[in-house]
Structures are given as structure tokens and as C-alpha cells.
């Protein structure tokens, strides 16, 4: 196991997260019903927030 923190792995896997966000956008656009669309919107929002939080934590720790 590596010594990388959770937020380091999230930041380094940005390409994977961007692909997931793109897939969620397609799911939102092509959702078969409102419930699926709503769940995909929540997932996308939370994923973007996780990325922002991880970047803020890393920035804070790097400056400390």
C-alpha cells in the first residue's frame, strides 16, 4: 500500500473522475425517468464537491 492520502489519490485520478462526470452528464441527459435523472445529478454534484474539498485540503496542507 502506498503512503498517499485519500485526497492525493482523488486529485491524481482526475482523468477518471472527469470521465465519471461526463458519464453522469450523459445519464442526466438520457435518463429514462425523473428519479434516475435526480440521482445522477446528486452523484455529479457530490463528486465535484469531493474533488474541490480534496484540492482545498491538499492546498492547505502544502502551505502548512
XYZ file of N, CA and C in Angstrom:
192
model
N 0.840 -1.174 0.000
C 0.000 0.000 0.000
C 0.886 1.239 0.000
N 0.502 2.234 -0.745
C 1.312 3.441 -0.846
C 1.040 4.366 0.328
N 1.909 5.366 0.458
C 1.752 6.320 1.547
C 0.937 7.541 1.121
N 0.279 7.465 -0.010
C -0.540 8.582 -0.475
C -1.822 8.658 0.343
N -2.253 9.888 0.561
C -3.503 10.086 1.287
C -4.679 9.937 0.335
N -5.848 9.846 0.915
C -7.073 9.712 0.125
C -7.209 10.871 -0.855
N -6.991 12.095 -0.374
C -7.182 13.247 -1.262
C -6.116 13.317 -2.341
N -4.915 12.811 -2.077
C -3.900 12.752 -3.136
C -4.356 11.830 -4.261
N -4.917 10.696 -3.893
C -5.393 9.750 -4.916
C -6.552 10.340 -5.711
N -7.448 11.062 -5.042
C -8.579 11.692 -5.737
C -8.062 12.711 -6.745
N -7.112 13.532 -6.337
C -6.580 14.573 -7.218
C -5.820 13.950 -8.387
N -5.013 12.928 -8.126
C -4.226 12.300 -9.188
C -5.090 11.549 -10.195
N -6.236 11.069 -9.777
C -7.135 10.338 -10.672
C -8.153 11.261 -11.335
N -7.765 12.499 -11.585
C -8.678 13.488 -12.161
C -9.264 13.010 -13.482
N -8.478 12.345 -14.297
C -8.985 11.842 -15.569
C -10.124 10.858 -15.386
N -9.985 9.997 -14.391
C -11.044 9.031 -14.094
C -12.295 9.764 -13.623
N -12.112 10.727 -12.743
C -13.256 11.473 -12.234
C -13.922 12.287 -13.337
N -13.123 12.869 -14.231
C -13.699 13.617 -15.351
C -14.533 12.703 -16.237
N -14.075 11.478 -16.448
C -14.833 10.508 -17.249
C -16.140 10.145 -16.555
N -16.091 9.959 -15.250
C -17.308 9.638 -14.499
C -18.290 10.805 -14.559
N -17.789 12.034 -14.413
C -18.659 13.210 -14.511
C -19.295 13.272 -15.894
N -18.509 13.012 -16.923
C -19.042 13.004 -18.288
C -20.136 11.941 -18.437
N -19.880 10.748 -17.922
C -20.878 9.676 -17.986
C -22.149 10.052 -17.224
N -21.981 10.716 -16.087
C -23.155 11.159 -15.332
C -23.941 12.214 -16.108
N -23.228 13.100 -16.808
C -23.916 14.095 -17.634
C -24.739 13.421 -18.726
N -24.189 12.379 -19.326
C -24.952 11.625 -20.329
C -26.165 10.951 -19.694
N -25.974 10.416 -18.497
C -27.083 9.768 -17.801
C -28.184 10.782 -17.489
N -27.785 11.976 -17.077
C -28.762 13.028 -16.790
C -29.543 13.372 -18.054
N -28.819 13.509 -19.150
C -29.448 13.880 -20.423
C -30.393 12.793 -20.926
N -30.000 11.540 -20.784
C -30.760 10.422 -21.353
C -31.537 9.617 -20.308
N -31.773 10.201 -19.158
C -32.436 9.459 -18.081
C -33.828 8.994 -18.501
N -34.143 7.737 -18.193
C -35.454 7.212 -18.575
C -36.600 7.755 -17.724
N -36.258 8.288 -16.542
C -37.305 8.862 -15.692
C -36.690 9.907 -14.755
N -37.534 10.728 -14.134
C -37.023 11.800 -13.271
C -36.184 11.311 -12.090
N -36.509 10.152 -11.542
C -35.740 9.651 -10.392
C -34.289 9.365 -10.772
N -34.085 8.732 -11.911
C -32.724 8.442 -12.376
C -31.983 9.748 -12.637
N -32.660 10.705 -13.257
C -32.038 11.999 -13.539
C -31.619 12.688 -12.242
N -32.508 12.686 -11.254
C -32.209 13.326 -9.973
C -31.034 12.653 -9.275
N -31.002 11.338 -9.269
C -29.903 10.616 -8.625
C -28.576 10.889 -9.327
N -28.598 10.951 -10.647
C -27.379 11.252 -11.404
C -26.913 12.676 -11.125
N -27.850 13.609 -11.003
C -27.483 14.995 -10.682
C -26.845 15.080 -9.301
N -27.424 14.371 -8.326
C -26.832 14.342 -6.987
C -25.428 13.747 -7.028
N -25.265 12.639 -7.711
C -23.956 11.984 -7.790
C -22.921 12.909 -8.412
N -23.299 13.587 -9.483
C -22.374 14.511 -10.149
C -21.998 15.655 -9.211
N -22.985 16.227 -8.553
C -22.730 17.336 -7.629
C -21.788 16.907 -6.511
N -22.060 15.763 -5.917
C -21.225 15.291 -4.814
C -19.812 14.952 -5.274
N -19.675 14.393 -6.442
C -18.355 14.062 -6.965
C -17.526 15.327 -7.183
N -18.139 16.346 -7.750
C -17.443 17.618 -7.970
C -17.058 18.238 -6.627
N -17.945 18.145 -5.634
C -17.630 18.676 -4.310
C -16.478 17.918 -3.657
N -16.444 16.616 -3.807
C -15.340 15.819 -3.251
C -14.018 16.267 -3.862
N -13.993 16.477 -5.173
C -12.766 16.941 -5.823
C -12.341 18.293 -5.263
N -13.287 19.219 -5.111
C -12.964 20.552 -4.599
C -12.458 20.487 -3.162
N -13.075 19.668 -2.346
C -12.649 19.522 -0.955
C -11.245 18.933 -0.887
N -10.974 17.918 -1.679
C -9.640 17.299 -1.688
C -8.572 18.290 -2.129
N -8.880 19.093 -3.141
C -7.919 20.101 -3.590
C -7.679 21.146 -2.506
N -8.726 21.557 -1.790
C -8.575 22.537 -0.716
C -7.749 21.972 0.435
N -7.987 20.718 0.794
C -7.211 20.085 1.868
C -5.745 19.991 1.471
N -5.478 19.562 0.249
C -4.090 19.451 -0.208
C -3.416 20.816 -0.208
N -4.116 21.831 -0.704
C -3.551 23.186 -0.737
C -3.247 23.665 0.679
N -4.152 23.416 1.601
C -3.947 23.817 2.993
C -2.747 23.086 3.601
N -2.665 21.782 3.386
C -1.562 21.004 3.952
C -0.223 21.361 3.320
N -0.227 21.702 2.030
C 1.018 22.088 1.367
C 1.532 23.433 1.868
N 0.619 24.318 2.271
C 1.041 25.636 2.742
C 1.405 25.626 4.219
N 1.059 24.565 4.929
C 1.335 24.499 6.374
C 2.736 24.022 6.656
